[in-house]
mmCIF file of C-alpha atoms and ligand atoms in Angstrom:
data_model
loop_
_atom_site.group_PDB
_atom_site.id
_atom_site.type_symbol
_atom_site.label_atom_id
_atom_site.label_comp_id
_atom_site.label_asym_id
_atom_site.label_seq_id
_atom_site.Cartn_x
_atom_site.Cartn_y
_atom_site.Cartn_z
ATOM 1 C CA MET R 855 169.348 211.426 -68.291
ATOM 2 C CA LEU R 856 171.031 208.707 -66.809
ATOM 3 C CA PHE R 857 171.147 209.854 -63.765
ATOM 4 C CA ARG R 858 167.434 210.123 -63.210
ATOM 5 C CA SER R 859 166.427 206.944 -64.788
ATOM 6 C CA ARG R 860 168.811 205.484 -62.291
ATOM 7 C CA ARG R 861 166.958 207.140 -59.710
ATOM 8 C CA THR R 862 163.461 206.146 -61.027
ATOM 9 C CA LEU R 863 165.236 202.418 -60.341
ATOM 10 C CA LEU R 864 166.377 202.573 -57.193
ATOM 11 C CA ASN R 865 163.027 204.476 -56.440
ATOM 12 C CA LEU R 866 160.877 200.963 -57.808
ATOM 13 C CA ALA R 867 163.820 198.900 -56.069
ATOM 14 C CA ILE R 868 162.608 200.805 -52.170
ATOM 15 C CA ALA R 869 159.060 200.345 -52.793
ATOM 16 C CA ILE R 870 159.349 196.221 -54.528
ATOM 17 C CA PHE R 871 161.543 196.234 -50.751
ATOM 18 C CA THR R 872 158.679 197.995 -48.778
ATOM 19 C CA ILE R 873 156.225 196.039 -50.396
ATOM 20 C CA VAL R 874 157.968 192.556 -49.762
ATOM 21 C CA LEU R 875 159.256 193.827 -46.043
ATOM 22 C CA SER R 876 155.240 194.209 -45.093
ATOM 23 C CA LEU R 877 153.881 190.857 -47.201
ATOM 24 C CA SER R 878 156.833 188.794 -44.699
ATOM 25 C CA LEU R 879 156.028 190.635 -41.716
ATOM 26 C CA ARG R 880 152.595 190.298 -42.023
ATOM 27 C CA SER R 881 152.066 186.832 -43.533
ATOM 28 C CA PRO R 882 151.058 184.944 -39.948
ATOM 29 C CA ASN R 883 148.012 186.510 -40.922
ATOM 30 C CA PHE R 884 147.700 184.729 -44.079
ATOM 31 C CA ALA R 885 145.716 181.949 -42.139
ATOM 32 C CA THR R 886 143.367 184.342 -40.567
ATOM 33 C CA ASP R 887 142.339 185.900 -43.650
ATOM 34 C CA LEU R 888 142.136 182.489 -45.312
ATOM 35 C CA LEU R 889 139.739 181.540 -42.406
ATOM 36 C CA THR R 890 137.818 184.798 -42.529
ATOM 37 C CA ALA R 891 137.162 184.519 -46.164
ATOM 38 C CA ASP R 892 135.952 181.003 -45.901
ATOM 39 C CA VAL R 893 133.159 182.788 -43.184
ATOM 40 C CA GLN R 894 132.539 185.863 -45.396
ATOM 41 C CA ALA R 895 132.573 183.701 -48.642
ATOM 42 C CA LEU R 896 129.592 181.064 -47.169
ATOM 43 C CA VAL R 897 127.944 184.213 -45.515
ATOM 44 C CA LYS R 898 127.129 185.992 -48.838
ATOM 45 C CA MET R 899 126.142 182.254 -50.282
ATOM 46 C CA GLY R 900 122.214 183.552 -47.966
ATOM 47 C CA ALA R 901 121.047 181.096 -45.516
ATOM 48 C CA ARG R 902 122.004 177.502 -46.520
ATOM 49 C CA VAL R 903 118.880 175.977 -46.026
ATOM 50 C CA THR R 904 119.372 172.030 -47.098
ATOM 51 C CA GLY R 905 118.484 171.417 -50.357
ATOM 52 C CA SER R 906 118.795 174.997 -50.942
ATOM 53 C CA PRO R 907 120.103 176.795 -53.708
ATOM 54 C CA ALA R 908 122.511 178.699 -50.941
ATOM 55 C CA ALA R 909 123.233 175.252 -49.884
ATOM 56 C CA GLU R 910 124.101 173.393 -53.162
ATOM 57 C CA ARG R 911 126.541 176.822 -53.826
ATOM 58 C CA ALA R 912 128.110 176.211 -50.136
ATOM 59 C CA SER R 913 128.525 172.533 -51.137
ATOM 60 C CA GLU R 914 130.517 173.287 -54.621
ATOM 61 C CA PHE R 915 132.634 176.124 -52.753
ATOM 62 C CA LEU R 916 133.807 173.187 -50.526
ATOM 63 C CA VAL R 917 134.598 171.066 -53.305
ATOM 64 C CA ASN R 918 136.795 173.127 -54.708
ATOM 65 C CA GLU R 919 138.951 174.114 -51.759
ATOM 66 C CA TYR R 920 139.462 170.801 -50.591
ATOM 67 C CA ARG R 921 140.265 170.006 -54.370
ATOM 68 C CA LYS R 922 143.324 172.873 -54.236
ATOM 69 C CA ALA R 923 144.445 171.802 -50.949
ATOM 70 C CA GLY R 924 144.985 168.356 -52.613
ATOM 71 C CA TYR R 925 142.368 166.457 -51.350
ATOM 72 C CA GLN R 926 140.360 163.511 -53.020
ATOM 73 C CA VAL R 927 136.102 164.512 -52.173
ATOM 74 C CA GLU R 928 133.120 162.408 -52.183
ATOM 75 C CA ILE R 929 129.568 163.911 -52.693
ATOM 76 C CA GLN R 930 127.242 161.938 -50.365
ATOM 77 C CA PRO R 931 123.406 162.807 -51.033
ATOM 78 C CA PHE R 932 121.004 161.230 -48.750
ATOM 79 C CA SER R 933 117.243 162.039 -48.586
ATOM 80 C CA TYR R 934 114.647 162.653 -45.700
ATOM 81 C CA PRO R 935 111.042 163.438 -45.424
ATOM 82 C CA LYS R 936 110.764 167.680 -45.303
ATOM 83 C CA PHE R 937 107.769 169.649 -46.701
ATOM 84 C CA ALA R 938 108.818 172.427 -49.394
ATOM 85 C CA ASP R 939 106.691 174.426 -50.977
ATOM 86 C CA VAL R 940 108.468 175.613 -53.795
ATOM 87 C CA GLY R 941 106.267 178.168 -55.487
ATOM 88 C CA SER R 942 102.475 177.845 -55.303
ATOM 89 C CA ASP R 943 99.893 180.518 -56.595
ATOM 90 C CA LEU R 944 95.833 181.054 -57.229
ATOM 91 C CA THR R 945 94.821 182.306 -61.201
ATOM 92 C CA VAL R 946 92.229 184.330 -61.038
ATOM 93 C CA ASN R 947 91.313 185.679 -64.450
ATOM 94 C CA GLY R 948 94.456 185.823 -65.301
ATOM 95 C CA THR R 949 96.230 187.009 -62.335
ATOM 96 C CA ALA R 950 97.613 185.476 -60.546
ATOM 97 C CA ILE R 951 98.165 185.460 -56.609
ATOM 98 C CA ARG R 952 100.478 184.263 -53.877
ATOM 99 C CA VAL R 953 99.462 181.355 -52.030
ATOM 100 C CA TRP R 954 101.219 179.030 -49.630
ATOM 101 C CA ALA R 955 100.891 175.303 -50.101
ATOM 102 C CA MET R 956 99.524 173.166 -47.057
ATOM 103 C CA VAL R 957 102.476 171.674 -45.048
ATOM 104 C CA ARG R 958 102.115 167.865 -46.485
ATOM 105 C CA SER R 959 99.504 169.236 -49.731
ATOM 106 C CA ARG R 960 99.296 167.640 -52.613
ATOM 107 C CA SER R 961 100.705 168.915 -55.360
ATOM 108 C CA GLY R 962 99.264 169.974 -58.587
ATOM 109 C CA HIS R 963 97.506 172.591 -60.755
ATOM 110 C CA PRO R 964 93.612 172.087 -60.730
ATOM 111 C CA SER R 965 91.747 174.506 -62.927
ATOM 112 C CA GLY R 966 87.977 175.723 -62.679
ATOM 113 C CA LYS R 967 85.181 177.289 -61.543
ATOM 114 C CA LEU R 968 86.503 179.182 -57.781
ATOM 115 C CA VAL R 969 83.485 178.350 -56.191
ATOM 116 C CA ILE R 970 82.636 180.699 -52.929
ATOM 117 C CA VAL R 971 81.558 178.340 -49.749
ATOM 118 C CA PRO R 972 79.123 180.210 -47.594
ATOM 119 C CA ASN R 973 80.727 180.486 -43.765
ATOM 120 C CA TYR R 974 83.662 178.462 -42.937
ATOM 121 C CA GLY R 975 82.868 175.450 -44.486
ATOM 122 C CA THR R 976 80.769 172.607 -43.321
ATOM 123 C CA SER R 977 79.715 169.806 -44.677
ATOM 124 C CA GLU R 978 75.661 171.502 -44.220
ATOM 125 C CA ASP R 979 78.025 174.443 -46.150
ATOM 126 C CA PHE R 980 79.609 173.285 -49.282
ATOM 127 C CA GLN R 981 75.468 171.144 -49.433
ATOM 128 C CA THR R 982 74.475 175.027 -50.818
ATOM 129 C CA VAL R 983 76.766 175.478 -53.403
ATOM 130 C CA ASN R 984 78.070 173.372 -56.389
ATOM 131 C CA VAL R 985 81.487 172.601 -56.152
ATOM 132 C CA LYS R 986 82.320 169.525 -57.946
ATOM 133 C CA GLY R 987 85.132 170.803 -60.399
ATOM 134 C CA ALA R 988 86.012 173.539 -59.091
ATOM 135 C CA ILE R 989 88.343 175.386 -56.797
ATOM 136 C CA ALA R 990 86.213 175.780 -53.331
ATOM 137 C CA LEU R 991 87.510 179.351 -51.485
ATOM 138 C CA VAL R 992 86.735 178.867 -47.557
ATOM 139 C CA ARG R 993 86.778 181.435 -44.661
ATOM 140 C CA ARG R 994 89.460 179.765 -41.738
ATOM 141 C CA GLY R 995 88.093 179.397 -38.289
ATOM 142 C CA GLY R 996 84.695 178.451 -37.491
ATOM 143 C CA GLY R 997 85.827 175.659 -35.485
ATOM 144 C CA LEU R 998 86.523 173.452 -37.956
ATOM 145 C CA THR R 999 90.547 172.435 -39.013
ATOM 146 C CA PHE R 1000 91.750 172.995 -42.114
ATOM 147 C CA ALA R 1001 92.334 169.101 -42.858
ATOM 148 C CA GLN R 1002 88.138 169.231 -42.025
ATOM 149 C CA LYS R 1003 87.147 171.746 -43.735
ATOM 150 C CA ILE R 1004 89.865 169.869 -46.500
ATOM 151 C CA ASP R 1005 87.468 166.759 -46.257
ATOM 152 C CA HIS R 1006 84.429 168.460 -46.784
ATOM 153 C CA ALA R 1007 85.682 170.200 -50.134
ATOM 154 C CA ALA R 1008 87.000 167.193 -51.433
ATOM 155 C CA ALA R 1009 84.292 164.612 -50.196
ATOM 156 C CA ALA R 1010 81.821 167.870 -52.199
ATOM 157 C CA GLY R 1011 83.694 167.009 -55.577
ATOM 158 C CA ALA R 1012 86.032 169.707 -55.309
ATOM 159 C CA ILE R 1013 89.443 169.501 -57.370
ATOM 160 C CA GLY R 1014 91.692 172.426 -54.908
ATOM 161 C CA ILE R 1015 90.509 174.361 -51.800
ATOM 162 C CA VAL R 1016 92.300 177.430 -50.931
ATOM 163 C CA ILE R 1017 91.368 178.704 -47.460
ATOM 164 C CA VAL R 1018 91.486 182.363 -46.454
ATOM 165 C CA ASN R 1019 93.590 183.807 -43.735
ATOM 166 C CA ASN R 1020 91.323 185.346 -40.565
ATOM 167 C CA GLN R 1021 94.508 187.832 -40.226
ATOM 168 C CA PRO R 1022 95.528 190.555 -42.796
ATOM 169 C CA ASP R 1023 98.857 188.363 -43.973
ATOM 170 C CA ASN R 1024 98.872 184.500 -44.866
ATOM 171 C CA VAL R 1025 99.085 181.572 -42.777
ATOM 172 C CA ARG R 1026 101.343 178.206 -43.163
ATOM 173 C CA GLY R 1027 98.820 175.492 -42.455
ATOM 174 C CA MET R 1028 99.844 171.667 -41.129
ATOM 175 C CA LEU R 1029 98.150 168.772 -42.155
ATOM 176 C CA MET R 1030 99.501 165.152 -40.727
ATOM 177 C CA GLN R 1031 97.966 163.423 -43.013
ATOM 178 C CA PRO R 1032 98.579 164.340 -47.140
ATOM 179 C CA SER R 1033 95.799 165.869 -48.920
ATOM 180 C CA PRO R 1034 93.122 164.718 -51.308
ATOM 181 C CA ILE R 1035 93.394 167.529 -53.036
ATOM 182 C CA PRO R 1036 95.644 170.235 -53.837
ATOM 183 C CA ALA R 1037 95.073 172.906 -51.133
ATOM 184 C CA ALA R 1038 96.609 176.728 -50.211
ATOM 185 C CA ALA R 1039 95.958 179.678 -47.677
ATOM 186 C CA ILE R 1040 95.786 182.873 -49.369
ATOM 187 C CA SER R 1041 96.438 185.901 -46.985
ATOM 188 C CA GLY R 1042 93.192 187.856 -45.700
ATOM 189 C CA LYS R 1043 94.467 190.830 -48.013
ATOM 190 C CA ASP R 1044 94.624 188.993 -50.855
ATOM 191 C CA GLY R 1045 91.296 186.927 -50.230
ATOM 192 C CA ALA R 1046 89.326 189.243 -49.076
ATOM 193 C CA PRO R 1047 88.422 190.517 -52.577
ATOM 194 C CA LEU R 1048 87.736 187.155 -53.544
ATOM 195 C CA LEU R 1049 85.478 186.320 -51.382
ATOM 196 C CA ALA R 1050 83.012 189.844 -52.242
ATOM 197 C CA GLN R 1051 83.456 189.002 -55.951
ATOM 198 C CA PRO R 1052 80.119 188.622 -56.997
ATOM 199 C CA THR R 1053 79.983 185.772 -60.083
ATOM 200 C CA GLU R 1054 82.229 182.926 -59.290
ATOM 201 C CA ALA R 1055 85.746 183.289 -61.319
ATOM 202 C CA GLN R 1056 87.764 181.075 -63.310
ATOM 203 C CA ALA R 1057 90.763 180.286 -61.808
ATOM 204 C CA THR R 1058 93.814 177.668 -61.366
ATOM 205 C CA LEU R 1059 95.534 176.589 -58.221
ATOM 206 C CA ASN R 1060 99.314 175.841 -58.564
ATOM 207 C CA VAL R 1061 100.223 173.810 -55.896
ATOM 208 C CA GLN R 1062 104.648 173.050 -55.915
ATOM 209 C CA SER R 1063 105.424 170.884 -53.282
ATOM 210 C CA ARG R 1064 107.897 168.224 -52.702
ATOM 211 C CA PRO R 1065 107.542 166.037 -49.624
ATOM 212 C CA ASN R 1066 111.496 164.939 -48.978
ATOM 213 C CA ALA R 1067 114.606 167.148 -48.834
ATOM 214 C CA VAL R 1068 118.000 166.382 -50.344
ATOM 215 C CA GLY R 1069 121.083 166.839 -48.588
ATOM 216 C CA ARG R 1070 124.783 166.430 -48.976
ATOM 217 C CA ASN R 1071 127.217 165.432 -47.262
ATOM 218 C CA ILE R 1072 130.977 166.172 -48.714
ATOM 219 C CA ILE R 1073 133.695 163.802 -47.904
ATOM 220 C CA ALA R 1074 137.093 164.681 -48.299
ATOM 221 C CA HIS R 1075 140.740 162.885 -47.766
ATOM 222 C CA LEU R 1076 143.999 161.608 -49.688
ATOM 223 C CA PRO R 1077 143.397 159.442 -52.395
ATOM 224 C CA ASN R 1078 144.085 155.863 -50.847
ATOM 225 C CA VAL R 1079 143.122 156.775 -47.401
ATOM 226 C CA ARG R 1080 139.873 154.039 -46.909
ATOM 227 C CA GLN R 1081 140.109 153.449 -43.097
ATOM 228 C CA PRO R 1082 140.517 156.525 -41.412
ATOM 229 C CA LYS R 1083 141.338 156.545 -37.891
ATOM 230 C CA LEU R 1084 139.950 159.849 -37.278
ATOM 231 C CA ILE R 1085 136.886 161.871 -38.494
ATOM 232 C CA ILE R 1086 136.422 165.942 -38.388
ATOM 233 C CA GLY R 1087 133.501 167.226 -39.064
ATOM 234 C CA GLY R 1088 130.584 169.978 -38.203
ATOM 235 C CA HIS R 1089 127.837 171.030 -40.568
ATOM 236 C CA PHE R 1090 127.757 173.412 -43.104
ATOM 237 C CA ASP R 1091 123.792 173.899 -43.582
ATOM 238 C CA SER R 1092 122.412 176.274 -41.800
ATOM 239 C CA VAL R 1093 118.382 177.267 -40.523
ATOM 240 C CA GLU R 1094 115.696 179.508 -43.070
ATOM 241 C CA ASN R 1095 116.550 183.391 -42.537
ATOM 242 C CA SER R 1096 120.117 182.556 -40.772
ATOM 243 C CA PRO R 1097 122.480 183.797 -42.507
ATOM 244 C CA GLY R 1098 124.810 181.048 -40.140
ATOM 245 C CA ALA R 1099 128.150 182.771 -39.359
ATOM 246 C CA ASN R 1100 128.574 181.236 -36.138
ATOM 247 C CA ASP R 1101 126.539 178.487 -36.596
ATOM 248 C CA ASN R 1102 128.205 176.857 -38.390
ATOM 249 C CA ALA R 1103 130.485 178.777 -41.176
ATOM 250 C CA SER R 1104 133.194 178.982 -38.026
ATOM 251 C CA GLY R 1105 132.867 175.409 -37.722
ATOM 252 C CA THR R 1106 133.322 175.013 -41.032
ATOM 253 C CA ALA R 1107 135.940 177.642 -42.061
ATOM 254 C CA VAL R 1108 138.295 175.792 -38.962
ATOM 255 C CA ILE R 1109 137.685 172.278 -40.609
ATOM 256 C CA LEU R 1110 139.524 173.428 -43.941
ATOM 257 C CA ALA R 1111 141.978 175.161 -42.477
ATOM 258 C CA LEU R 1112 142.673 172.048 -40.420
ATOM 259 C CA ALA R 1113 142.917 169.977 -43.576
ATOM 260 C CA ARG R 1114 144.628 173.221 -45.866
ATOM 261 C CA GLN R 1115 147.490 172.225 -42.770
ATOM 262 C CA PHE R 1116 147.256 168.409 -42.851
ATOM 263 C CA ALA R 1117 147.605 168.308 -46.666
ATOM 264 C CA GLN R 1118 151.239 167.532 -46.538
ATOM 265 C CA SER R 1119 151.557 165.706 -43.273
ATOM 266 C CA THR R 1120 151.057 162.161 -42.376
ATOM 267 C CA GLU R 1121 148.641 162.893 -40.131
ATOM 268 C CA ALA R 1122 145.928 163.316 -43.121
ATOM 269 C CA GLN R 1123 146.320 159.914 -44.018
ATOM 270 C CA GLN R 1124 144.320 158.671 -41.470
ATOM 271 C CA ILE R 1125 141.764 161.544 -41.357
ATOM 272 C CA TRP R 1126 138.484 162.073 -43.125
ATOM 273 C CA PHE R 1127 137.240 165.525 -43.000
ATOM 274 C CA ILE R 1128 133.895 165.314 -43.425
ATOM 275 C CA ASN R 1129 130.954 168.717 -43.822
ATOM 276 C CA PHE R 1130 127.408 167.444 -42.880
ATOM 277 C CA ASP R 1131 124.508 168.379 -44.389
ATOM 278 C CA GLY R 1132 120.791 168.756 -42.539
ATOM 279 C CA GLU R 1133 122.173 168.814 -39.524
ATOM 280 C CA GLU R 1134 119.597 171.882 -38.197
ATOM 281 C CA ASP R 1135 116.369 169.146 -39.180
ATOM 282 C CA GLY R 1136 117.771 166.976 -36.958
ATOM 283 C CA LEU R 1137 121.720 165.542 -37.714
ATOM 284 C CA LYS R 1138 120.119 163.607 -40.655
ATOM 285 C CA GLY R 1139 123.563 163.818 -42.922
ATOM 286 C CA SER R 1140 125.760 162.543 -40.004
ATOM 287 C CA GLU R 1141 123.021 160.220 -39.253
ATOM 288 C CA ALA R 1142 122.813 159.263 -42.599
ATOM 289 C CA PHE R 1143 126.725 158.664 -42.836
ATOM 290 C CA VAL R 1144 126.923 156.703 -39.537
ATOM 291 C CA GLU R 1145 124.001 154.759 -40.798
ATOM 292 C CA GLN R 1146 125.880 154.343 -44.791
ATOM 293 C CA LEU R 1147 129.496 153.774 -43.330
ATOM 294 C CA ASP R 1148 131.510 150.431 -43.903
ATOM 295 C CA SER R 1149 130.821 148.666 -39.592
ATOM 296 C CA ALA R 1150 134.667 147.806 -40.090
ATOM 297 C CA VAL R 1151 135.717 151.753 -40.716
ATOM 298 C CA LEU R 1152 133.081 152.113 -37.874
ATOM 299 C CA LYS R 1153 134.317 149.969 -35.624
ATOM 300 C CA SER R 1154 138.640 150.824 -36.463
ATOM 301 C CA LEU R 1155 137.631 154.799 -35.661
ATOM 302 C CA LYS R 1156 139.426 156.547 -32.466
ATOM 303 C CA GLY R 1157 137.308 159.448 -32.608
ATOM 304 C CA MET R 1158 135.056 162.220 -34.409
ATOM 305 C CA ILE R 1159 135.848 165.253 -33.570
ATOM 306 C CA ASN R 1160 132.812 167.789 -34.498
ATOM 307 C CA PHE R 1161 132.911 171.805 -34.466
ATOM 308 C CA ASP R 1162 130.096 173.567 -34.073
ATOM 309 C CA MET R 1163 130.076 177.499 -32.945
ATOM 310 C CA VAL R 1164 133.521 178.156 -32.493
ATOM 311 C CA GLY R 1165 133.356 181.837 -34.047
ATOM 312 C CA VAL R 1166 132.022 184.405 -31.036
ATOM 313 C CA ASN R 1167 133.048 184.034 -26.922
ATOM 314 C CA ASP R 1168 136.690 184.514 -25.837
ATOM 315 C CA ARG R 1169 136.393 180.868 -24.014
ATOM 316 C CA LEU R 1170 136.987 177.560 -25.786
ATOM 317 C CA LEU R 1171 134.770 174.754 -24.835
ATOM 318 C CA ILE R 1172 135.287 171.093 -25.485
ATOM 319 C CA ASP R 1173 133.166 168.017 -24.794
ATOM 320 C CA GLY R 1174 134.181 164.499 -24.582
ATOM 321 C CA SER R 1175 133.007 161.357 -24.850
ATOM 322 C CA GLY R 1176 134.313 157.694 -24.282
ATOM 323 C CA ALA R 1177 137.462 157.367 -24.544
ATOM 324 C CA LEU R 1178 137.839 161.071 -25.562
ATOM 325 C CA SER R 1179 137.238 162.321 -23.270
ATOM 326 C CA ALA R 1180 140.037 162.769 -21.091
ATOM 327 C CA VAL R 1181 141.531 164.566 -23.705
ATOM 328 C CA ALA R 1182 138.617 167.491 -22.832
ATOM 329 C CA THR R 1183 140.206 169.361 -20.616
ATOM 330 C CA GLN R 1184 138.926 169.619 -16.690
ATOM 331 C CA SER R 1185 138.130 172.956 -16.507
ATOM 332 C CA THR R 1186 136.157 172.996 -19.846
ATOM 333 C CA ARG R 1187 133.768 169.710 -18.935
ATOM 334 C CA GLU R 1188 132.388 171.284 -15.612
ATOM 335 C CA GLU R 1189 130.485 174.092 -17.516
ATOM 336 C CA VAL R 1190 129.291 171.725 -20.456
ATOM 337 C CA ARG R 1191 127.607 169.558 -17.905
ATOM 338 C CA SER R 1192 125.921 172.647 -16.151
ATOM 339 C CA SER R 1193 125.070 173.476 -19.537
ATOM 340 C CA ARG R 1194 122.419 171.828 -21.657
ATOM 341 C CA PHE R 1195 124.313 173.314 -24.668
ATOM 342 C CA GLY R 1196 124.253 172.468 -28.600
ATOM 343 C CA ARG R 1197 122.624 168.757 -29.991
ATOM 344 C CA SER R 1198 124.951 168.460 -33.084
ATOM 345 C CA ASP R 1199 126.990 166.085 -35.281
ATOM 346 C CA HIS R 1200 128.770 164.122 -32.630
ATOM 347 C CA ALA R 1201 125.248 162.377 -31.325
ATOM 348 C CA SER R 1202 125.356 160.486 -34.149
ATOM 349 C CA PHE R 1203 129.101 159.382 -33.797
ATOM 350 C CA GLN R 1204 128.153 159.041 -30.237
ATOM 351 C CA ALA R 1205 124.817 156.506 -30.997
ATOM 352 C CA LYS R 1206 127.517 154.071 -32.800
ATOM 353 C CA ALA R 1207 129.444 153.859 -29.544
ATOM 354 C CA VAL R 1208 132.563 156.269 -31.431
ATOM 355 C CA PRO R 1209 134.205 158.935 -29.206
ATOM 356 C CA THR R 1210 134.275 161.934 -29.425
ATOM 357 C CA LEU R 1211 135.560 165.359 -29.273
ATOM 358 C CA PHE R 1212 132.884 168.760 -29.489
ATOM 359 C CA PHE R 1213 134.265 171.809 -29.979
ATOM 360 C CA PHE R 1214 132.376 174.962 -29.258
ATOM 361 C CA ARG R 1215 132.009 178.186 -27.200
ATOM 362 C CA GLY R 1216 128.475 178.343 -25.373
ATOM 363 C CA LYS R 1217 125.518 180.867 -25.965
ATOM 364 C CA ASP R 1218 125.809 183.276 -29.018
ATOM 365 C CA PRO R 1219 123.057 186.477 -28.771
ATOM 366 C CA ASN R 1220 122.399 185.677 -32.732
ATOM 367 C CA TYR R 1221 121.787 181.985 -32.983
ATOM 368 C CA HIS R 1222 119.374 181.375 -35.385
ATOM 369 C CA SER R 1223 118.769 184.812 -36.517
ATOM 370 C CA PRO R 1224 119.301 187.199 -39.227
ATOM 371 C CA SER R 1225 122.245 188.698 -37.429
ATOM 372 C CA ASP R 1226 124.451 185.624 -37.543
ATOM 373 C CA LYS R 1227 126.622 187.478 -39.976
ATOM 374 C CA SER R 1228 130.086 187.468 -38.734
ATOM 375 C CA VAL R 1229 132.589 186.172 -36.200
ATOM 376 C CA ASP R 1230 135.777 186.713 -34.214
ATOM 377 C CA PRO R 1231 138.659 185.141 -37.042
ATOM 378 C CA ARG R 1232 140.984 185.349 -33.968
ATOM 379 C CA LEU R 1233 138.949 182.762 -32.405
ATOM 380 C CA LEU R 1234 139.023 180.389 -35.335
ATOM 381 C CA LYS R 1235 142.286 180.563 -35.483
ATOM 382 C CA GLU R 1236 142.522 179.855 -31.861
ATOM 383 C CA THR R 1237 140.141 176.556 -32.725
ATOM 384 C CA GLN R 1238 142.006 175.404 -35.192
ATOM 385 C CA GLN R 1239 145.661 175.673 -32.691
ATOM 386 C CA ALA R 1240 143.726 174.272 -30.121
ATOM 387 C CA ALA R 1241 142.576 171.407 -32.356
ATOM 388 C CA SER R 1242 145.907 170.222 -34.221
ATOM 389 C CA LYS R 1243 147.651 170.330 -31.025
ATOM 390 C CA ILE R 1244 144.709 167.116 -30.427
ATOM 391 C CA ILE R 1245 144.930 165.834 -32.827
ATOM 392 C CA SER R 1246 148.564 165.148 -34.002
ATOM 393 C CA GLN R 1247 148.661 163.657 -30.504
ATOM 394 C CA LEU R 1248 145.865 161.374 -30.747
ATOM 395 C CA LEU R 1249 147.860 160.482 -34.059
ATOM 396 C CA LYS R 1250 150.753 159.861 -33.104
HETATM 397 N N1 BES F 183 124.818 174.845 -33.314
HETATM 398 C C1 BES F 183 123.357 174.527 -32.713
HETATM 399 C C2 BES F 183 124.373 173.219 -31.389
HETATM 400 C C3 BES F 183 125.015 174.377 -30.504
HETATM 401 C C4 BES F 183 124.348 175.609 -29.830
HETATM 402 C C5 BES F 183 126.198 174.291 -30.760
HETATM 403 C C6 BES F 183 124.434 176.315 -28.814
HETATM 404 C C7 BES F 183 126.682 175.078 -29.651
HETATM 405 C C8 BES F 183 126.564 176.149 -29.089
HETATM 406 C C9 BES F 183 123.006 173.428 -34.185
HETATM 407 O O1 BES F 183 123.320 173.918 -35.344
HETATM 408 C C10 BES F 183 121.516 173.210 -33.283
HETATM 409 O O2 BES F 183 120.943 173.975 -33.687
HETATM 410 N N2 BES F 183 121.172 171.989 -32.321
HETATM 411 C C11 BES F 183 119.485 172.116 -32.483
HETATM 412 C C12 BES F 183 119.343 170.659 -32.705
HETATM 413 C C13 BES F 183 119.583 169.689 -33.432
HETATM 414 C C14 BES F 183 119.442 168.504 -33.766
HETATM 415 C C15 BES F 183 118.276 170.461 -34.909
HETATM 416 C C16 BES F 183 119.743 172.450 -30.702
HETATM 417 O O3 BES F 183 120.745 172.828 -30.217
HETATM 418 O O4 BES F 183 118.634 172.909 -30.461
HETATM 419 ZN ZN1 ZN F 184 124.785 174.112 -35.056
#
C-alpha cells in the first residue's frame, strides 16, 4: 500500500516536472502567442468599420489590454461626415421589404399610398398621377438622375420615393445634396411585383440614415505622462467586408506588445501609445488627434512611429521622415521610394512637421478583402524586436 502510493507520488512528481520543463522550454514563444492571440481576437470581431459595433468591441478590448498592462487610457471621440444606412425598409400591405437608403437621403418614415409613376419619372410623368401625400414608386433610368426623380416627386407633393433598380439586384444611389424627402432604392426583383400591382397599396417607407460617423482613438500612457517625446501608433479600424488581420490587427498587436514590453521601463515615461480609428476613411483619427493636441506637446515630440500591415511578407520596410530619416535603413528606403505605398496615419504627423517612422511590409494580396484573415506571428515578433531597439535608441 505504502509502496503503491509512493509510486503514485513519484509519477505525479515526474509529471509536474515534465510540464514545468516543457513550459520553460517554450517560454520564448509566450510573447509570440500573445501577439497571435491579439490578432485573432480582433479578427474574430469582424470588419472593424469606424462606428460599427465591431469597432466598438475592438476599442473596449484595447482599453482592457492597456489597463491590464498598467496604463491609463483615454478615449478620444471624433466625428466626421460619413453617410450610413442603418436599416431601411418599405412596408407594403403589412410586408416589410428591404430597401437601400440613397446616400444623403434624409431619414423619416412617411406612410401613404404607394403610387406607381409611369415611365421614368419626368415632371410630365408626375402630372399624370396624384402623388400628393403618397410614396412615389419610380423606375430607374430613362436618362434621368436619381436627384431629378426625387425633385420631381417632391415638387408633385410626394412624401417619399422608392426607385426600382433596372437590374435584379439593388443599387446604392448617390445624391450630391441631402434629399428633400426620404429616398431609397429597391431591387429589380422586389420592385417588379410592386410595379405590376393593379390597385394602390398602403405603404410605409422607413429610411434610417446617419450623416456622420463617430470614431474613437485609444490613447494609453503611464500615469502623469503629459508631454510624450514619442508616439507609437497605428490604426485599428478596417474596411467593410474585411476582417483586417494584416490591415491592421498586425500593427495593433505590435503596439500592444511594445506597450507590455516597456510597461516597467523608463522609456514608457516618454511614450504615448495610440490606436487610431477612422484611418480607412481618410486618416480621420490621426488628423483629429494632431488637431486637438496641445501645440507645446506637438513641438516637443521627437517623433511618431506608425505600424501598418506588418504581418505579411518577409522583408520589413521602414520609411522615415525629418530627423528620423537617418534611422530608417538605407536599403529599405530605395524600395519605399519606387513603390507608392500606403498612405497611413504617420502622414497626419508629417503634415505637422513631426518626424516619423513608418513600419510596413509592402503589398498584400489580401489587402482590403474578406481573405485578410491571418498573419505570420514570427513577422510580428520581428517587427516588435526591430522597433524596440530603435525606440530605446531614440529615448536614450
Ligand atoms: N494599410 C493601408 C496603407 C498601406 C498599404 C500600408 C500598403 C502598407 C502597405 C491603409 O489602411 C490604406 O488603405 N490607406 C489608403 C489611403 C487612406 C487614406 C484611406 C491607401 O493607401 O490607399
Ligand atoms: Zn491600414
